[in-house]
Coordinates of C-alpha atoms in Angstrom, one line a residue:
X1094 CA 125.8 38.2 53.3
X1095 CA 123.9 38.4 50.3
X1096 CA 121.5 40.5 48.5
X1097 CA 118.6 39.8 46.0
X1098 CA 117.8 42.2 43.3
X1099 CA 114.9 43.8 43.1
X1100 CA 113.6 44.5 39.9
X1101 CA 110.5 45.3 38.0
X1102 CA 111.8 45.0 34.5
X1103 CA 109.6 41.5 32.9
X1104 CA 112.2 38.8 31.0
X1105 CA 112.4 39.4 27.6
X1106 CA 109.7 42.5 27.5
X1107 CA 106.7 40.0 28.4
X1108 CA 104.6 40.2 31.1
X1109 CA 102.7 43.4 33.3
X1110 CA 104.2 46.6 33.0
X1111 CA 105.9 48.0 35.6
X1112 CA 105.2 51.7 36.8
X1113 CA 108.2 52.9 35.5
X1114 CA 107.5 51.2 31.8
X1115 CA 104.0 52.5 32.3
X1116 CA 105.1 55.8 32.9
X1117 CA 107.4 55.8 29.9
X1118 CA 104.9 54.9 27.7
X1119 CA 101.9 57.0 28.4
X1120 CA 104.6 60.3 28.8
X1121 CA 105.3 59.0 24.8
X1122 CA 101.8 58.9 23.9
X1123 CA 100.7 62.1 25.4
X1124 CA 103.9 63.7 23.8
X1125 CA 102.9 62.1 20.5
X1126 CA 99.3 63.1 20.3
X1127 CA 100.4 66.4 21.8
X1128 CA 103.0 66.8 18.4
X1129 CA 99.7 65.5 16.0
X1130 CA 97.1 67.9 17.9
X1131 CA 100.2 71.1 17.4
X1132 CA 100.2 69.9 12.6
X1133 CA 96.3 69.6 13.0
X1134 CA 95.5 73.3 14.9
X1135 CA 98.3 75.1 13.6
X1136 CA 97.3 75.7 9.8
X1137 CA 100.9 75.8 8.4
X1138 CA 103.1 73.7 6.6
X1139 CA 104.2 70.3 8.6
X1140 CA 107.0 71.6 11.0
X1141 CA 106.6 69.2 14.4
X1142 CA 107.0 66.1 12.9
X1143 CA 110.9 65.6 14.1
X1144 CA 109.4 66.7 17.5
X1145 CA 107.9 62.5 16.9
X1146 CA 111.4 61.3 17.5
X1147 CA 111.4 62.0 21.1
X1148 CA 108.9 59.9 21.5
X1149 CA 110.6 56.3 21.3
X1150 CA 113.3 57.6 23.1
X1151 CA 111.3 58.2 26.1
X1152 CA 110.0 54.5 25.7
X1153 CA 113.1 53.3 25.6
X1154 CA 114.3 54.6 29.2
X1155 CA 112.4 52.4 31.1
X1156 CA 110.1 50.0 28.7
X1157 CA 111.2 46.9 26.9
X1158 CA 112.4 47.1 23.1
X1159 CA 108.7 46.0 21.5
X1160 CA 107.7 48.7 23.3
X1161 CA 109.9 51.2 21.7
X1162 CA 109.3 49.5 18.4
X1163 CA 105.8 49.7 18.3
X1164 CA 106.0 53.9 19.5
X1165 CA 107.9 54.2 16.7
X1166 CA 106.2 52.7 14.6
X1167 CA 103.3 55.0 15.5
X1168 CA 105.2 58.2 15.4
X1169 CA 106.5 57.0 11.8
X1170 CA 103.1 56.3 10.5
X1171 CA 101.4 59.6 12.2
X1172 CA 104.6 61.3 10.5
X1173 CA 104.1 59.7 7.4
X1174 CA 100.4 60.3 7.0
X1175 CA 101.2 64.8 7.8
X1176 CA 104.3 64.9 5.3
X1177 CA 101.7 63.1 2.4
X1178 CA 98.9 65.7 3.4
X1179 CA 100.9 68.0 2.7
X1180 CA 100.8 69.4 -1.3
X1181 CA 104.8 69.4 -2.0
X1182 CA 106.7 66.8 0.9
X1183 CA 109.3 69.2 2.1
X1184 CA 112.8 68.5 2.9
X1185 CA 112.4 69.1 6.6
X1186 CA 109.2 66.8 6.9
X1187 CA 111.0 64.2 5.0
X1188 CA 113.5 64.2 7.1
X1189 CA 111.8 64.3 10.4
X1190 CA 109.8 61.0 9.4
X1191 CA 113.6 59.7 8.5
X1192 CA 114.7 60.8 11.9
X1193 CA 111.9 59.3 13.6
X1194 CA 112.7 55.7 12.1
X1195 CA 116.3 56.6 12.9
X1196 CA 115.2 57.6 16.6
X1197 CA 113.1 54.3 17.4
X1198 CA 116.0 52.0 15.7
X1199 CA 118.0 53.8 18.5
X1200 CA 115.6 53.5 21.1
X1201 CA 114.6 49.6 20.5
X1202 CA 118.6 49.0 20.2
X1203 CA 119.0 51.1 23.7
X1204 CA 116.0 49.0 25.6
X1205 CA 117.2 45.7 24.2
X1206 CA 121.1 46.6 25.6
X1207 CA 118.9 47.9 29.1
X1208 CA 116.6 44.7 29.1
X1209 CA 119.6 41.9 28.7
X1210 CA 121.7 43.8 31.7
X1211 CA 118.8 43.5 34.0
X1212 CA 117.9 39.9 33.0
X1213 CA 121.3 39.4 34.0
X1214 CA 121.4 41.2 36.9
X1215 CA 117.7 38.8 38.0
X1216 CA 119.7 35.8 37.0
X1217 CA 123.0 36.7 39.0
X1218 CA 120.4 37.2 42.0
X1219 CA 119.5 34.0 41.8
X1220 CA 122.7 32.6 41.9
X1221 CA 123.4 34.8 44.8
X1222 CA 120.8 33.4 47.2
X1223 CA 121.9 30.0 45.9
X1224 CA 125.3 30.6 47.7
X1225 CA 123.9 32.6 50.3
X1226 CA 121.6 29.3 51.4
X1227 CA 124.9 27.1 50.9
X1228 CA 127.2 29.4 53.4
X1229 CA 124.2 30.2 55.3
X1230 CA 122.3 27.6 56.5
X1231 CA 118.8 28.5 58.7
X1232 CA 119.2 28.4 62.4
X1233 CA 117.0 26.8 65.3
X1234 CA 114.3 27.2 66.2
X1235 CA 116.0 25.0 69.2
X1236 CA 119.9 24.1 69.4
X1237 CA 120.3 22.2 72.7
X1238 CA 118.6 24.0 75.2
X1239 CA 118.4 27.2 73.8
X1240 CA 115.7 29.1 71.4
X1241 CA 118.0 30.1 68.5
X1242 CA 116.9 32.4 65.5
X1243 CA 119.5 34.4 62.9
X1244 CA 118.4 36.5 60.5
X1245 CA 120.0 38.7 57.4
X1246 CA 119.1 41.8 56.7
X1247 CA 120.4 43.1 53.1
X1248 CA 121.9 46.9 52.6
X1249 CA 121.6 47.0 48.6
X1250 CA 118.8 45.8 46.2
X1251 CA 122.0 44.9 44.0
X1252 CA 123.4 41.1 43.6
X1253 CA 126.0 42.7 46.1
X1254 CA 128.1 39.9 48.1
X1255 CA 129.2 39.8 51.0
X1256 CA 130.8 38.1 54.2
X1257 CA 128.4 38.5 57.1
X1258 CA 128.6 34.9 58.7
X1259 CA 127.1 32.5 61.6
X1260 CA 126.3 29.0 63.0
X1261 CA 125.1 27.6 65.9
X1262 CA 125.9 23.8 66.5
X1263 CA 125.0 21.3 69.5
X1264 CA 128.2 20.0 70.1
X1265 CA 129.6 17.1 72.8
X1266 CA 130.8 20.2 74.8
X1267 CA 127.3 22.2 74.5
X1268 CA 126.2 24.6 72.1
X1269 CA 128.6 26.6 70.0
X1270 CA 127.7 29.3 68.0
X1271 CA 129.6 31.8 66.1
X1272 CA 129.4 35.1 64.5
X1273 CA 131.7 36.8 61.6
X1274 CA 132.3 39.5 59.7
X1275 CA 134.9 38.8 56.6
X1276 CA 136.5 42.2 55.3
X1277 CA 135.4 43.0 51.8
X1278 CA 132.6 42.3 50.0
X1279 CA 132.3 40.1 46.6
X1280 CA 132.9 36.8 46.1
X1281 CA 136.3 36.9 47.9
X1282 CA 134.5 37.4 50.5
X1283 CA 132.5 34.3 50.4
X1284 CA 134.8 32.5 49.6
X1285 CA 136.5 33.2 52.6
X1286 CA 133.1 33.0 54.5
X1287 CA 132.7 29.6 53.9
X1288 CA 136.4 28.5 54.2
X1289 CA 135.5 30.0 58.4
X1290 CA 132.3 28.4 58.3
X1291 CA 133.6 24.7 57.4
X1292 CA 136.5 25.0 59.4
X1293 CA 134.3 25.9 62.2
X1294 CA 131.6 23.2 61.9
X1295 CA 135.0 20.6 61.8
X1296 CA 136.5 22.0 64.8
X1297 CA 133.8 23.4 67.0
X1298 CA 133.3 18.9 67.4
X1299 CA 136.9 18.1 68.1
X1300 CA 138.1 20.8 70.3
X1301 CA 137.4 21.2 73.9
X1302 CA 138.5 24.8 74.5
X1303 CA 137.3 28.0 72.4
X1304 CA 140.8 29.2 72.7
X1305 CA 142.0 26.3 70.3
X1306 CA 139.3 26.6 67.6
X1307 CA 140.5 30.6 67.7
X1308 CA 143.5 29.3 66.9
X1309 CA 142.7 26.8 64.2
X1310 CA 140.1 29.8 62.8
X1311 CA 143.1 32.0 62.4
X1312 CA 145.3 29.4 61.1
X1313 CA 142.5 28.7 58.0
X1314 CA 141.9 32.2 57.8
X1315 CA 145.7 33.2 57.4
X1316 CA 146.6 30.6 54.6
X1317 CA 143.7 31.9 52.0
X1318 CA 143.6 35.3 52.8
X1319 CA 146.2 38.3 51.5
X1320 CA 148.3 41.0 54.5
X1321 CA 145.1 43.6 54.9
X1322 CA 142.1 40.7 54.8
X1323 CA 141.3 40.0 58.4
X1324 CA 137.4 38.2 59.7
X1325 CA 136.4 39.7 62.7
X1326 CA 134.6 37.2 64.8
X1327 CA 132.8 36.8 68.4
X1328 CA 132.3 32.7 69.7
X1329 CA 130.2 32.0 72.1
X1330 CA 129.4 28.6 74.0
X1331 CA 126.5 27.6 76.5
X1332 CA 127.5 24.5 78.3
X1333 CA 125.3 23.7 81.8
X1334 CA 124.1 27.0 81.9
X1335 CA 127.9 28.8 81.8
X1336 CA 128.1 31.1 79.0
X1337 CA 131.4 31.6 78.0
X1338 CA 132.9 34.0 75.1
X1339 CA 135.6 34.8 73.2
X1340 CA 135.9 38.0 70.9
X1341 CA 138.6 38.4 67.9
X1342 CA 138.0 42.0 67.1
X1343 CA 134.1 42.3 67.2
X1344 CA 131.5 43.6 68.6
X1345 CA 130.6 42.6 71.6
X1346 CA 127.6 40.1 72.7
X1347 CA 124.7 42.0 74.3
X1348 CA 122.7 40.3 77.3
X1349 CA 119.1 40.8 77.9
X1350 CA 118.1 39.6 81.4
X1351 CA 115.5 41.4 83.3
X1352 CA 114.7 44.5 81.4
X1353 CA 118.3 45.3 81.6
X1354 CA 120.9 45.6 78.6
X1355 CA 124.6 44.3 79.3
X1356 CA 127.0 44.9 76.6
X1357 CA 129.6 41.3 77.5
X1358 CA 132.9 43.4 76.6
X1359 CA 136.0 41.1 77.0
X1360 CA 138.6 41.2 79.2
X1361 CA 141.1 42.0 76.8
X1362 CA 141.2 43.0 73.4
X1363 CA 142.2 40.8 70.8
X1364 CA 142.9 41.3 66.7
X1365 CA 140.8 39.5 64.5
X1366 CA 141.0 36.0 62.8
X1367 CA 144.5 36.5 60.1
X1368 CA 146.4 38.1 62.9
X1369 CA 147.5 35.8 65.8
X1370 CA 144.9 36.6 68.1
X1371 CA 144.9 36.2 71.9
X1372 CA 142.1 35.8 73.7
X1373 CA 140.5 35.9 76.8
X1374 CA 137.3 33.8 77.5
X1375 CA 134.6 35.6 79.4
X1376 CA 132.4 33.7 81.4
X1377 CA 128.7 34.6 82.7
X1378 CA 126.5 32.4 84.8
X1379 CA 123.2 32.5 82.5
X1380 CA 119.5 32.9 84.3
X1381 CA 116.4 31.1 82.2
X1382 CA 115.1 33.6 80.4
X1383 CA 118.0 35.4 79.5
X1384 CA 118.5 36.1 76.1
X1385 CA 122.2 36.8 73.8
X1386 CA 122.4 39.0 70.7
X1387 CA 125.4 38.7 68.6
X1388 CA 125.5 41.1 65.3
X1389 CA 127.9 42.0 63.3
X1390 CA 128.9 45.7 63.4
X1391 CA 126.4 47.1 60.6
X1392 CA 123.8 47.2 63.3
X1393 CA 126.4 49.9 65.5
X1394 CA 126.6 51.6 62.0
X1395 CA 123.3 52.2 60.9
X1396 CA 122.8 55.8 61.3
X1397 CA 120.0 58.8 59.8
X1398 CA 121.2 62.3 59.6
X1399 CA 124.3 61.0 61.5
X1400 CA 122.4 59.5 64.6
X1401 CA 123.2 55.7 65.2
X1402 CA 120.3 53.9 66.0
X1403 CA 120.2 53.4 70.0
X1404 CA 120.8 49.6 70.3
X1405 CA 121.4 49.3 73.8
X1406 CA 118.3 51.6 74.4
X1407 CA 115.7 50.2 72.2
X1408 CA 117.0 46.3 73.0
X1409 CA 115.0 44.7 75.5
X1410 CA 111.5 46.5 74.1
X1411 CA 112.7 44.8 70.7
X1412 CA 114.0 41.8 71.7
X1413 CA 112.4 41.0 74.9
X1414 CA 109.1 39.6 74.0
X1415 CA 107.5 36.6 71.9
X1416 CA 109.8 34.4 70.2
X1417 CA 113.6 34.4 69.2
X1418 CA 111.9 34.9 65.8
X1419 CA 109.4 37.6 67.1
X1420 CA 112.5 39.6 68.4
X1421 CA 114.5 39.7 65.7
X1422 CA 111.7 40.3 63.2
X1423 CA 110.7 43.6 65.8
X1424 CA 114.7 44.4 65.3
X1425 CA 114.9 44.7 61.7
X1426 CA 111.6 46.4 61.4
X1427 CA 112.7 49.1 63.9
X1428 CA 116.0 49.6 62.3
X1429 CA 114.6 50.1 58.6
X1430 CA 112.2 52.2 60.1
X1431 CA 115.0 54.4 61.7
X1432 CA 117.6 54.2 58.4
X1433 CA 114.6 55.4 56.1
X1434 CA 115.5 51.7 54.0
X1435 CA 118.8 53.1 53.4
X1436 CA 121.1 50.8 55.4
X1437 CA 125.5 51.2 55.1
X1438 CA 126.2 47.6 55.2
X1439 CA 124.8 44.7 55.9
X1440 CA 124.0 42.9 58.6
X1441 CA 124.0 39.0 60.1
X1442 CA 121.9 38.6 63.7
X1443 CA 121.6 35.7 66.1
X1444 CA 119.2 35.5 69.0
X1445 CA 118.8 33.1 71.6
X1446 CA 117.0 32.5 74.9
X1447 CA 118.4 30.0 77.4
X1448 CA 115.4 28.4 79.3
X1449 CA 117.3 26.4 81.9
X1450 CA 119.7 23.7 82.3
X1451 CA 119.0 20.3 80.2
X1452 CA 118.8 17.2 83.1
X1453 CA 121.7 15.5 83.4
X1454 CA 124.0 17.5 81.7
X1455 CA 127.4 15.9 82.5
X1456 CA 129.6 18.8 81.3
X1457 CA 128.4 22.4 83.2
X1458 CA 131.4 24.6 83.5
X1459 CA 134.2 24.9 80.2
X1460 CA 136.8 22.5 79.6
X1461 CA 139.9 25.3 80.1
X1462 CA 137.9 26.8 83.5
X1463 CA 138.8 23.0 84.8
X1464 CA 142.2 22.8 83.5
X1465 CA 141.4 19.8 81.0
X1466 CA 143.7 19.4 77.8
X1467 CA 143.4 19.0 74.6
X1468 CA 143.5 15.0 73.5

């Protein structure tokens, strides 16, 4: 949904170096005692003091403004010191020592431009887990009867948005949860995130069948959104142990039961949420201990050297053991392993474990298997 940025440059200059400032300013320093060690040895007239101005101009690519200032300042006064050594002040020393002043008013100028964009960049991060924590609220660790866990994984270390959605909600016709993927990235794409999301946690209360809240999704999702924008979605609901789901254009559920890996495809296809879609429930009978995993589709894109990563494979060894939380923790460590960090998009998970009917459930079977209507 979101990324956070990941930065190493301090606010405002202050604070430890980072590697990359520390770098920059020990390749200035060598390159600047290198230039004074060259007037010293060599025995002729001053000729390397312009060679000075490189070195706040290294500063400045990676270390904060003072930084540069304070190089250049040092490169000024080393120049200064070899152009009055020498008997007559030459043209060319005299204007190296200008060009050095000139080159660290640059440099400090360049670092200060650098330093405010990633100070933004930090504070637009900030903001950006804001709304991710206000579209995206934590799941479990226990909806109804099941073990629940969700979990985001981030493609970019840029304030990136984007529309990787889910909820799972105890509701008076069991436990609903749902899982999205809004087109785009940006904030249209939250926007239209959380415009699914609220309708959802409205509707998934009031309606009986899945059928109808695919219907009021689309409805919410066709009024804000323009001709190409589309949210591909998967719902699923666990009601007496009767798992039932319906799929608007993503990818399907996978089912972990007994070492075994079962990809719930549905019956039919259907478009996603903006374009009228049709579905067709499918129902499984769930065993205690089974375990659901609904993703949205940058897990079947996440590739090295054009090999996707073997879900259906590598699920139950991932998945299977510990916690909801364990699982998906195992997951994400696995696949940043196999993507070498270097993930295509992002990607929203869901896990849960069904442990066996609650006692006395009064509903066990879905509202449309039975023929009910809507009130």
């Amino acid at each position: 949904m979101l990324s956070l940025v990941r930065t190493h440059t301090s606010q405002s200059g202050r604070g430890p170096l980072s590697p990359g400032s520390r770098a920059g300013l020990g390749a200035a320093l060598v390159l600047l005692s290198f230039v004074c060690l060259l007037e010293l040895t060599d025995g002729r007239e001053v000729g390397y003091v312009p060679l000075m101005a490189v070195a706040p101009l290294l500063t400045a690519m990676t270390g904060s403004w003072r930084m540069v200032v304070g190089v250049g300042a040092a490169a000024s006064l080393a120049g200064t010191v070899f152009a009055l050594a020498e008997p007559t002040t030459s043209v060319v020393t005299a204007t190296g020592v200008a060009g050095v002043a000139l080159a660290s008013a640059v440099g400090a100028g360049w670092a200060a431009i650098r330093q405010r964009q990633a100070d933004q960049l930090a504070e637009l991060s900030k903001l950006a887990h804001v709304a991710q924590q206000a579209v995206l609220r934590p799941l479990g660790p226990q909806v109804g009867a099941l073990a629940v866990s969700g979990r985001y994984i981030s493609s970019t270390a840029t304030a990136e948005i984007g529309g990787d959605l889910y909820e799972a909600i105890d509701t008076p016709y069991g436990v609903r949860m749902i899982i999205g993927d809004v087109r785009g990235k940006g904030l249209d794409a939250v926007r239209l995130a959380s415009i699914v999301l609220g309708s959802y946690r409205h509707v998934a209360y009031e309606r009986a069948d899945l059928r109808a809240i695919v219907a009021d999704l689309d409805r919410a999702v066709a009024r804000n959104v323009g001709d190409e924008d589309f949210v591909t979605a998967a719902l699923v609901e666990e009601r007496g142990g009767t798992l039932t789901i319906v799929n608007c254009g993503h990818p399907p559920p996978l089912l972990l039961r007994r070492g075994a890996v079962i990809s719930l495809e549905p019956p039919a296809t259907a478009p996603p949420l903006g374009f009228m879609p049709t579905v067709q429930p499918r129902v499984e009978r769930l065993e205690p201990g089974d375990r659901l995993l609904l993703f949205t589709d940058g897990l079947g894109e996440a590739r090295r050297d054009g090999e996707f990563f073997p879900t259906v494979d590598r699920a139950w060894r991932l998945l299977g053991h510990g916690t909801v939380a364990d699982g998906l923790a195992s997951l994400e460590t696995a696949l940043v392993e196999w993507v070498h960090g270097q993930l295509d998009d992002d990607i929203a998970l869901v896990l849960m474990e069904y442990a066996g009917s609650r006692t006395g459930a009064a509903l066990t079977v879905p509202s449309w298997e039975v023929g009910a209507t809507e009130g």
